[in-house]
PDB file of C-alpha atoms in Angstrom:
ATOM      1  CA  UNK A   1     -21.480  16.274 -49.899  1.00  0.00           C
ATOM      2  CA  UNK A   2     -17.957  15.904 -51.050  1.00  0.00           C
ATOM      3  CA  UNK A   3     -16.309  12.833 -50.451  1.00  0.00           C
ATOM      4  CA  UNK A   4     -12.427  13.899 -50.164  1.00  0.00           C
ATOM      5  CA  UNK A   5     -12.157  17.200 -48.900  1.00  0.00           C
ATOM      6  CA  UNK A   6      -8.715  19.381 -49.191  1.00  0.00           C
ATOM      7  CA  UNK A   7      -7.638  22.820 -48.211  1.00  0.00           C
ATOM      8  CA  UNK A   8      -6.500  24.975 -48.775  1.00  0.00           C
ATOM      9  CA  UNK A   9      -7.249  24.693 -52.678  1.00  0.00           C
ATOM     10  CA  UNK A  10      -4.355  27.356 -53.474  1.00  0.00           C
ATOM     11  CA  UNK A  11      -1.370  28.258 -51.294  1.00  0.00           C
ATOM     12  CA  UNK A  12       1.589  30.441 -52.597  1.00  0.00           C
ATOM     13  CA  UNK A  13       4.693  31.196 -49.747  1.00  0.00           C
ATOM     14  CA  UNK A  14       7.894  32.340 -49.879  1.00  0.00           C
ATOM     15  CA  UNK A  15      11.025  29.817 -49.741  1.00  0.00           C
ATOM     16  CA  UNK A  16      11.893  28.626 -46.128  1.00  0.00           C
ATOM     17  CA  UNK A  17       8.658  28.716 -44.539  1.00  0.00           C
ATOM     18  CA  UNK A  18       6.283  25.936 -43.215  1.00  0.00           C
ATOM     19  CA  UNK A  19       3.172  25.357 -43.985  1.00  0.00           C
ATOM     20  CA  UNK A  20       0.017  22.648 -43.699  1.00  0.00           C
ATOM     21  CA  UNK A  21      -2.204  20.853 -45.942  1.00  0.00           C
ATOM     22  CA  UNK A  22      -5.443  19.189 -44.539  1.00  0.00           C
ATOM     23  CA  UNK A  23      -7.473  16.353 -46.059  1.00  0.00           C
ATOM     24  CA  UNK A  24     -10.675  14.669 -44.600  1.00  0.00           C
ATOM     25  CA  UNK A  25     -12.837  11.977 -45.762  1.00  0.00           C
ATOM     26  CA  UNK A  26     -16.100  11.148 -45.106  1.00  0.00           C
ATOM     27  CA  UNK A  27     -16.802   7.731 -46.947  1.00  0.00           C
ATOM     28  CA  UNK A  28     -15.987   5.836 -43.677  1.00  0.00           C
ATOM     29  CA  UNK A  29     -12.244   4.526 -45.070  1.00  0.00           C
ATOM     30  CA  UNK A  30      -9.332   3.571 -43.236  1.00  0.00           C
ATOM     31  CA  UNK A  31      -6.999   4.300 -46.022  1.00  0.00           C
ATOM     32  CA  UNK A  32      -5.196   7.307 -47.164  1.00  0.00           C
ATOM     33  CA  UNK A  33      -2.564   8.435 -49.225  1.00  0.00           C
ATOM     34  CA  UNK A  34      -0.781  11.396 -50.559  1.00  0.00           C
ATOM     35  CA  UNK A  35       0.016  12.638 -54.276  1.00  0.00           C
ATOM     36  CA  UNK A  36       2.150  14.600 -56.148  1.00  0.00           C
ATOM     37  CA  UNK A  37       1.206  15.905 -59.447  1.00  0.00           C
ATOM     38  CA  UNK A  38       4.507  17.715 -60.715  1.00  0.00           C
ATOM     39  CA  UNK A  39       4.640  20.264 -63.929  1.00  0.00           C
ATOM     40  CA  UNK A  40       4.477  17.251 -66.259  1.00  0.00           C
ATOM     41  CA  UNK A  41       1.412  15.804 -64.407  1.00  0.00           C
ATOM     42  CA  UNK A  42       2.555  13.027 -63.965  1.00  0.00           C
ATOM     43  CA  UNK A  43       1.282  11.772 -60.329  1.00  0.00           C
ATOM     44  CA  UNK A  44       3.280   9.956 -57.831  1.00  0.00           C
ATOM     45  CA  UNK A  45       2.800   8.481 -54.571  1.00  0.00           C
ATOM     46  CA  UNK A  46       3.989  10.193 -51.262  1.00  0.00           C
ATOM     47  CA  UNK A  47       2.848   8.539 -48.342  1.00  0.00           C
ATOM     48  CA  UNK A  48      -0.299   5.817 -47.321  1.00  0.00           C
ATOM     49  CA  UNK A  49      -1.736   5.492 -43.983  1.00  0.00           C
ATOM     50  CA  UNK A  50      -3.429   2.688 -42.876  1.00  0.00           C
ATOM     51  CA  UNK A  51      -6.018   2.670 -39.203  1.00  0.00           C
ATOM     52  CA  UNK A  52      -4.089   5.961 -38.534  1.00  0.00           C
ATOM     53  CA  UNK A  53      -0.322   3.714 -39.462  1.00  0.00           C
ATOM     54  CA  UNK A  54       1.913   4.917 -42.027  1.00  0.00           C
ATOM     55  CA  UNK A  55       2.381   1.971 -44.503  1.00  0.00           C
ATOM     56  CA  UNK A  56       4.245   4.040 -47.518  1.00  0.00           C
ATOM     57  CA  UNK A  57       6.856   6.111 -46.960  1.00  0.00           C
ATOM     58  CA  UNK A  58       8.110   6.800 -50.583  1.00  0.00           C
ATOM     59  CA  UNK A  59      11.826   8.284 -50.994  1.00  0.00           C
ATOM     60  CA  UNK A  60      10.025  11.765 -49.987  1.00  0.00           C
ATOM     61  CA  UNK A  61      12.449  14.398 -47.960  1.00  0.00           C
ATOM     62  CA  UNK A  62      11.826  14.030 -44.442  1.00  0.00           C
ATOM     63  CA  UNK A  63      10.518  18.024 -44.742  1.00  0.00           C
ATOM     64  CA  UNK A  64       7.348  16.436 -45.413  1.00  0.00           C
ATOM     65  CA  UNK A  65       5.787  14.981 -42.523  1.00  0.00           C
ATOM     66  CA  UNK A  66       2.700  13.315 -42.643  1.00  0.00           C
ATOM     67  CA  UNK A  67      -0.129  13.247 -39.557  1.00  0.00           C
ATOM     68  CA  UNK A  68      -3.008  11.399 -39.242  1.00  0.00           C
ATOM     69  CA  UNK A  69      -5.211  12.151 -36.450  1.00  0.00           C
ATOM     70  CA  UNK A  70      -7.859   9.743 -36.811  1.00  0.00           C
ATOM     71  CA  UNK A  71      -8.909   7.701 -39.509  1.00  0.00           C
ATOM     72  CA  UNK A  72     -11.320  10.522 -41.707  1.00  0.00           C
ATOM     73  CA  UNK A  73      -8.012  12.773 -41.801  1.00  0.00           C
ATOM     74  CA  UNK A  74      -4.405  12.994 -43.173  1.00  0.00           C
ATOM     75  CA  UNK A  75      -2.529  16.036 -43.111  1.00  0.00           C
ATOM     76  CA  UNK A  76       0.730  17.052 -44.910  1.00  0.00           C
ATOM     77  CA  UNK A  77       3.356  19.248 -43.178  1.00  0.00           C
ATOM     78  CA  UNK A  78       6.145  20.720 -45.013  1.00  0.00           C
ATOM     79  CA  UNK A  79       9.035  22.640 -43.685  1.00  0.00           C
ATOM     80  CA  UNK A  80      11.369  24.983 -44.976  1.00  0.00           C
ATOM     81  CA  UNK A  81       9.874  24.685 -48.474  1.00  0.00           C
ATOM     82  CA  UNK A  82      11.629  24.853 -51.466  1.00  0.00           C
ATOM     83  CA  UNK A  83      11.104  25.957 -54.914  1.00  0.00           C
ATOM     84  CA  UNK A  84      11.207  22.331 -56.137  1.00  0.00           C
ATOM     85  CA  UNK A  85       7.873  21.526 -53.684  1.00  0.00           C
ATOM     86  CA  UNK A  86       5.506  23.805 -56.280  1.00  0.00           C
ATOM     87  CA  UNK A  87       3.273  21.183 -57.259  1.00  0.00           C
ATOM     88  CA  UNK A  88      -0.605  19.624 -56.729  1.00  0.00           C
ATOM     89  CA  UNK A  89      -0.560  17.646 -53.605  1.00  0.00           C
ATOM     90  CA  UNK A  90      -3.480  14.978 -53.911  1.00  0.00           C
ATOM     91  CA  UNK A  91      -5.028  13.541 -50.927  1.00  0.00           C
ATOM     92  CA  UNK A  92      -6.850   9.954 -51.404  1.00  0.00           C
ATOM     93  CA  UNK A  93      -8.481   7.600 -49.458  1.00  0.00           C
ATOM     94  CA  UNK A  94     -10.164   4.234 -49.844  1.00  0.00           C
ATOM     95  CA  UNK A  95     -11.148   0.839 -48.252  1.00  0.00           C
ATOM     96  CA  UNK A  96      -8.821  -1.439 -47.128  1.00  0.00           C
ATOM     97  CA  UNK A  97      -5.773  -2.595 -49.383  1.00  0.00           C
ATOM     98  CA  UNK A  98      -5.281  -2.432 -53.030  1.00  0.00           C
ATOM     99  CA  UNK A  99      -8.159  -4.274 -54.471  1.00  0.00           C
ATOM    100  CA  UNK A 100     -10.922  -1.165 -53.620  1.00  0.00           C
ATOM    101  CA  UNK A 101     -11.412   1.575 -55.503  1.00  0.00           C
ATOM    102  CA  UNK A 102      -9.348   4.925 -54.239  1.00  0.00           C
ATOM    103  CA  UNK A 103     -10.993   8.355 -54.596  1.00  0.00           C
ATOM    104  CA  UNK A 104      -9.383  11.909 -54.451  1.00  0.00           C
ATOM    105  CA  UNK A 105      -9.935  14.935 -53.305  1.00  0.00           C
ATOM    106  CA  UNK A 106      -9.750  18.285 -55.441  1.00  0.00           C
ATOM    107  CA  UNK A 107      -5.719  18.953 -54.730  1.00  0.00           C
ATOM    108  CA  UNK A 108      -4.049  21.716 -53.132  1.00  0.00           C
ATOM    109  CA  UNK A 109      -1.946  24.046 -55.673  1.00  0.00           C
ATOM    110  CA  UNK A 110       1.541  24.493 -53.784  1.00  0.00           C
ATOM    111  CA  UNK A 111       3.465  27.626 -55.398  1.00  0.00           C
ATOM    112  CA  UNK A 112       6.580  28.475 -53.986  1.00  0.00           C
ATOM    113  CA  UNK A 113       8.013  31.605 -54.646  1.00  0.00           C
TER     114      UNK A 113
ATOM    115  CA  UNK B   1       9.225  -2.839 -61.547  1.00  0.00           C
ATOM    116  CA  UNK B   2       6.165  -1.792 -62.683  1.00  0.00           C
ATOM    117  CA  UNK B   3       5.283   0.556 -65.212  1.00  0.00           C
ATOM    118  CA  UNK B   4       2.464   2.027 -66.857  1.00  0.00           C
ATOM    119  CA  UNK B   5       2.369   3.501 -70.363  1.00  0.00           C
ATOM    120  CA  UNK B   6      -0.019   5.557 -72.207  1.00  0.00           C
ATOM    121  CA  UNK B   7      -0.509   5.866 -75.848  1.00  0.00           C
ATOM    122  CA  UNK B   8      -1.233   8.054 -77.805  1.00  0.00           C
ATOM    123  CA  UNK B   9      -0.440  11.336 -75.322  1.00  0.00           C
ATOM    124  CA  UNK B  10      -2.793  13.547 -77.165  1.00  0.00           C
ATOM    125  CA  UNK B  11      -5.921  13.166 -78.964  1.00  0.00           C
ATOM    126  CA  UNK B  12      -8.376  15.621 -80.960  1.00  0.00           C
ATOM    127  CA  UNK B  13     -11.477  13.979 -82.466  1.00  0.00           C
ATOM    128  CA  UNK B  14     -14.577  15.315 -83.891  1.00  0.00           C
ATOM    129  CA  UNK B  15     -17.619  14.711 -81.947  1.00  0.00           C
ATOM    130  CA  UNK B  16     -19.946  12.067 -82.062  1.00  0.00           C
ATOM    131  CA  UNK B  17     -16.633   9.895 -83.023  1.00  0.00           C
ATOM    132  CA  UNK B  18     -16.302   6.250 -81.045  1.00  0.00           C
ATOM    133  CA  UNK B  19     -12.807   6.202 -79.688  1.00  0.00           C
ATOM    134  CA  UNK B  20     -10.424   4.164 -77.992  1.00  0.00           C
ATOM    135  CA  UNK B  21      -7.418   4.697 -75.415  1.00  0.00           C
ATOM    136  CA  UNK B  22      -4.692   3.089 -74.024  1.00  0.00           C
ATOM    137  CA  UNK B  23      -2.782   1.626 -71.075  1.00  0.00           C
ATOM    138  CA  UNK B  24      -0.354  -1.351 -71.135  1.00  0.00           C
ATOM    139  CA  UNK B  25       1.902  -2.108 -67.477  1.00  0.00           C
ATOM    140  CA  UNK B  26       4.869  -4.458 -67.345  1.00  0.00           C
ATOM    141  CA  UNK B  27       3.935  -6.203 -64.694  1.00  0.00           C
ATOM    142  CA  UNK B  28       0.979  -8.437 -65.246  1.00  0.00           C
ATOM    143  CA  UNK B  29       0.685  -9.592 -61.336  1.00  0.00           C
ATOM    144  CA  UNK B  30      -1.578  -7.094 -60.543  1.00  0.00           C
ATOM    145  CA  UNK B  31      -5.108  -7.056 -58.313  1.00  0.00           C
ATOM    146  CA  UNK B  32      -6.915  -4.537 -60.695  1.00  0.00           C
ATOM    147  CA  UNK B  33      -6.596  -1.602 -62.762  1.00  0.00           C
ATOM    148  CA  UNK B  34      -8.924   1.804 -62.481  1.00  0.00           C
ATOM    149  CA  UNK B  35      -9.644   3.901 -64.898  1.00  0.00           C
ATOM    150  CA  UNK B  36      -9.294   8.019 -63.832  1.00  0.00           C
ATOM    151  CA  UNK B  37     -10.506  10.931 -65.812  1.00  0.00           C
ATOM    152  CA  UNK B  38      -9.261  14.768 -64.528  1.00  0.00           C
ATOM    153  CA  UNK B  39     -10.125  18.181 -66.106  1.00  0.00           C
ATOM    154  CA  UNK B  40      -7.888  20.850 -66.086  1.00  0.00           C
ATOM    155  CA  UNK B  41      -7.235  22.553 -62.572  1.00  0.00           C
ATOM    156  CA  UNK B  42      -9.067  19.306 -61.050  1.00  0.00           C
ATOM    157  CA  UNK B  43      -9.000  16.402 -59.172  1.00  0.00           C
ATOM    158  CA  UNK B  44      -8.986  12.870 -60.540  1.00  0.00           C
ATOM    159  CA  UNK B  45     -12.547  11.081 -60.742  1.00  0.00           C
ATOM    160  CA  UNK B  46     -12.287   7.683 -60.751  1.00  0.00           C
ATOM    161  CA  UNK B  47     -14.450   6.138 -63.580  1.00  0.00           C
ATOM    162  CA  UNK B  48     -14.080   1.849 -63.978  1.00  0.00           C
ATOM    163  CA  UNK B  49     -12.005  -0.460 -61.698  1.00  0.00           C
ATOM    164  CA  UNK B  50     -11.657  -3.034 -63.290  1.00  0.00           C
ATOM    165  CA  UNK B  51     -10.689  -6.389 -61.204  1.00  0.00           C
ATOM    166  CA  UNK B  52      -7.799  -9.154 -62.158  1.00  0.00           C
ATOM    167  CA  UNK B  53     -10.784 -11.275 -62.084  1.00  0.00           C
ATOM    168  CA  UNK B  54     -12.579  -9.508 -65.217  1.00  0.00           C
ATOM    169  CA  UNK B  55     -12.242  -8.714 -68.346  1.00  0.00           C
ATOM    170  CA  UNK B  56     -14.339  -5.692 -69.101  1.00  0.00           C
ATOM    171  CA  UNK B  57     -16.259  -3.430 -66.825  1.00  0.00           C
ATOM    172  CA  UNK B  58     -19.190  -0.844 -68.507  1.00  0.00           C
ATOM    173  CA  UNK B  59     -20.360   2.078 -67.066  1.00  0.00           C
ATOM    174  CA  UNK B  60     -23.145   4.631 -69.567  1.00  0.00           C
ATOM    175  CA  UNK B  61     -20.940   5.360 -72.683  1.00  0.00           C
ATOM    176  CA  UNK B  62     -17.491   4.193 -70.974  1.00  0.00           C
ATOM    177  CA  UNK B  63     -16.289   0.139 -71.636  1.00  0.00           C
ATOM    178  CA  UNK B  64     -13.389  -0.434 -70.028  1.00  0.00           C
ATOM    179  CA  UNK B  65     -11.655  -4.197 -70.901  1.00  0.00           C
ATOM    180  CA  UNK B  66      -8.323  -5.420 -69.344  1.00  0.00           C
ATOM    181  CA  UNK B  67      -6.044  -8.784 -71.204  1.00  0.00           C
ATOM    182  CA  UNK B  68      -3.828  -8.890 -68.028  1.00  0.00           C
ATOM    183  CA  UNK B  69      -1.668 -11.619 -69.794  1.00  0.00           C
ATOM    184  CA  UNK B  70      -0.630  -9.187 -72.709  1.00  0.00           C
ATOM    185  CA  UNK B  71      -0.326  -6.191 -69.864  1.00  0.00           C
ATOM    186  CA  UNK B  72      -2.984  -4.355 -71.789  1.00  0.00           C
ATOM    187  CA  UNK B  73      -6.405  -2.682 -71.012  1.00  0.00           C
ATOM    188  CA  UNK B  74      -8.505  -0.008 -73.000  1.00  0.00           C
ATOM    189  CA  UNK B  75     -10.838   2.322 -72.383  1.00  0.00           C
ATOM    190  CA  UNK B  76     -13.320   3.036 -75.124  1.00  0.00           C
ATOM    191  CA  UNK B  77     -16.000   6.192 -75.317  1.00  0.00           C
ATOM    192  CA  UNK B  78     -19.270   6.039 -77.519  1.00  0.00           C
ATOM    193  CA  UNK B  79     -20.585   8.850 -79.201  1.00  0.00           C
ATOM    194  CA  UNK B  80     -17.674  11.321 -78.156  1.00  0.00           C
ATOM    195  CA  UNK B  81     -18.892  14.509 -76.835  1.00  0.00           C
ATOM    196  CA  UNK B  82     -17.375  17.786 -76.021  1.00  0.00           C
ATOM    197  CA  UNK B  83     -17.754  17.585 -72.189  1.00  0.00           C
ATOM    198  CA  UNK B  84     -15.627  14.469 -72.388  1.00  0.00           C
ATOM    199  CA  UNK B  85     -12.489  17.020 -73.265  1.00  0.00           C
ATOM    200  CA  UNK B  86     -10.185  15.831 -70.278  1.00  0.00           C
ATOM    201  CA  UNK B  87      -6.988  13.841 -69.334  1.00  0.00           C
ATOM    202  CA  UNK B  88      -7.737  10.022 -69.000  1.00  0.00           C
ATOM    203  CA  UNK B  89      -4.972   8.285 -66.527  1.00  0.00           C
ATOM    204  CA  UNK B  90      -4.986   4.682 -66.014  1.00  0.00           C
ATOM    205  CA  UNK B  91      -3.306   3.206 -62.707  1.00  0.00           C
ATOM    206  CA  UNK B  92      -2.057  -0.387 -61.094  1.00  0.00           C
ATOM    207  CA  UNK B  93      -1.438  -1.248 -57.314  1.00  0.00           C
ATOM    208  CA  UNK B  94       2.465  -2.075 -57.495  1.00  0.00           C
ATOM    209  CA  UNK B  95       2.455  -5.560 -55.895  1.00  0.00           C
ATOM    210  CA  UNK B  96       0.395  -6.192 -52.479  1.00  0.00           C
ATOM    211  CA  UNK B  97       1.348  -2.539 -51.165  1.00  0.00           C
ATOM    212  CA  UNK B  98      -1.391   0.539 -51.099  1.00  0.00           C
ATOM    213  CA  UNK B  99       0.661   1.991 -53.665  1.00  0.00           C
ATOM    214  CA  UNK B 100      -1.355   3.358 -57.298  1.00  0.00           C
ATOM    215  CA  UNK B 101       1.437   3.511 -60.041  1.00  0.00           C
ATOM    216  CA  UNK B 102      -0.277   6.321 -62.935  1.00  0.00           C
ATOM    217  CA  UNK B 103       0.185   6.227 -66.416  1.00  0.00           C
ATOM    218  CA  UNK B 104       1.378   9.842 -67.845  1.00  0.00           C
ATOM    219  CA  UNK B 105      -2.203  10.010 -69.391  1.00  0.00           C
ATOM    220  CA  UNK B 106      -3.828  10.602 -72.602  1.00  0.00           C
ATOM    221  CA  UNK B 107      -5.297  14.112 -72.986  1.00  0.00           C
ATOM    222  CA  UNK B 108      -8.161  13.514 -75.022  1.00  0.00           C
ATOM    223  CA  UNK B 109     -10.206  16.827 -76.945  1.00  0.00           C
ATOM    224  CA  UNK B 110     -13.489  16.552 -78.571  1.00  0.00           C
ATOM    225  CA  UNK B 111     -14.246  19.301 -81.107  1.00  0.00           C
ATOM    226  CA  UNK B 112     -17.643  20.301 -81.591  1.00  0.00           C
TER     227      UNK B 112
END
């Protein structure tokens, strides 16, 4: 039964299109959250969502827009992608604020060609 | 601002060795700090949170301790094995937000 759930797990597109990124949890949280691993792996926060609110809203390009359609999901759009958005998105989730434990999912592999 | 650090970057032991790793943030405000492990082409798993409140969590082979007032926590592995080959990231909630800052990690490999 897997906790965090992602897909796709790989996605490779040409420059200028759009394209989705789905997460779903199933450990009953109301929080979720976005990554970014980049080439140097190091990981940085995107975006948080809170009872289906958006709480973070890091200095990400508004290309990225972030959905959450009830509390077990979180999904990432991304238009008119760019070279520079080739990276492993993360999609986390946990209970409440910042004292609880957050768990991710597997990560999507964005290549942009 | 806070900011995590992670020394050393890289580490190759023999197995069977006991070793230790390391994480040290800025900022010693913080509500806890968890301790991630992620294999190559993986996700993170988390391993130990540890809260403000404590000062060492334990879980099988893994102690994790955390000196908040000297910004400093380390996680230490018994009996190193091969399967624990993997990047080790710690991370900190910046302030009261939902935010995790990471650590670059330390990618740790156990020879046979």
């Amino acid at each position: 039964d897997t906790a965090v759930s992602q897909t796709p797990k790989y996605l490779v597109t040409q420059m200028g299109n759009d394209k989705s990124i789905k997460c779903e949890q199933n450990l009953g949280h109301d929080t979720m959250y976005w990554y970014k691993q980049d080439s140097k792996k190091f990981l940085k926060i995107m975006f948080s969502y809170n009872n289906k609110e958006l709480i973070i809203n890091e200095t990400v390009p508004n290309r990225f827009s972030p959905k959450s359609p009830d509390k077990a999901h979180l999904n990432l759009h991304i238009n008119s992608l760019e070279l520079g958005d080739s990276a492993v998105y993360f999609c986390a989730s946990s209970l409440g604020g910042p004292i609880n434990e957050q768990f991710f999912g597997p990560g999507t592999r964005l290549t942009v060609l | 601002k806070q900011e995590v650090t992670q020394i050393p970057a890289a580490l190759s032991v023999p197995e069977g060795e006991n070793l230790v790793l390391n994480c040290s943030f800025t900022d010693s405000a913080i509500y806890n700090l968890q301790w991630f492990r992620q294999d190559p082409g993986k996700g993170l798993t988390s391993l130990l949170l540890i809260q403000s409140s404590q000062r060492e969590q334990t879980s099988g082979r893994l102690n994790a301790s955390l000196d908040k007032s000297s910004g400093r926590s380390t996680l230490y592995i018994a009996a190193s094995q091969p399967g624990d080959s993997a990047t080790y990231l710690c991370a900190v909630p910046m302030d009261s937000s939902y935010k995790l800052i990471f650590g670059s990690g330390t990618r740790l490999l156990v020879r046979p």
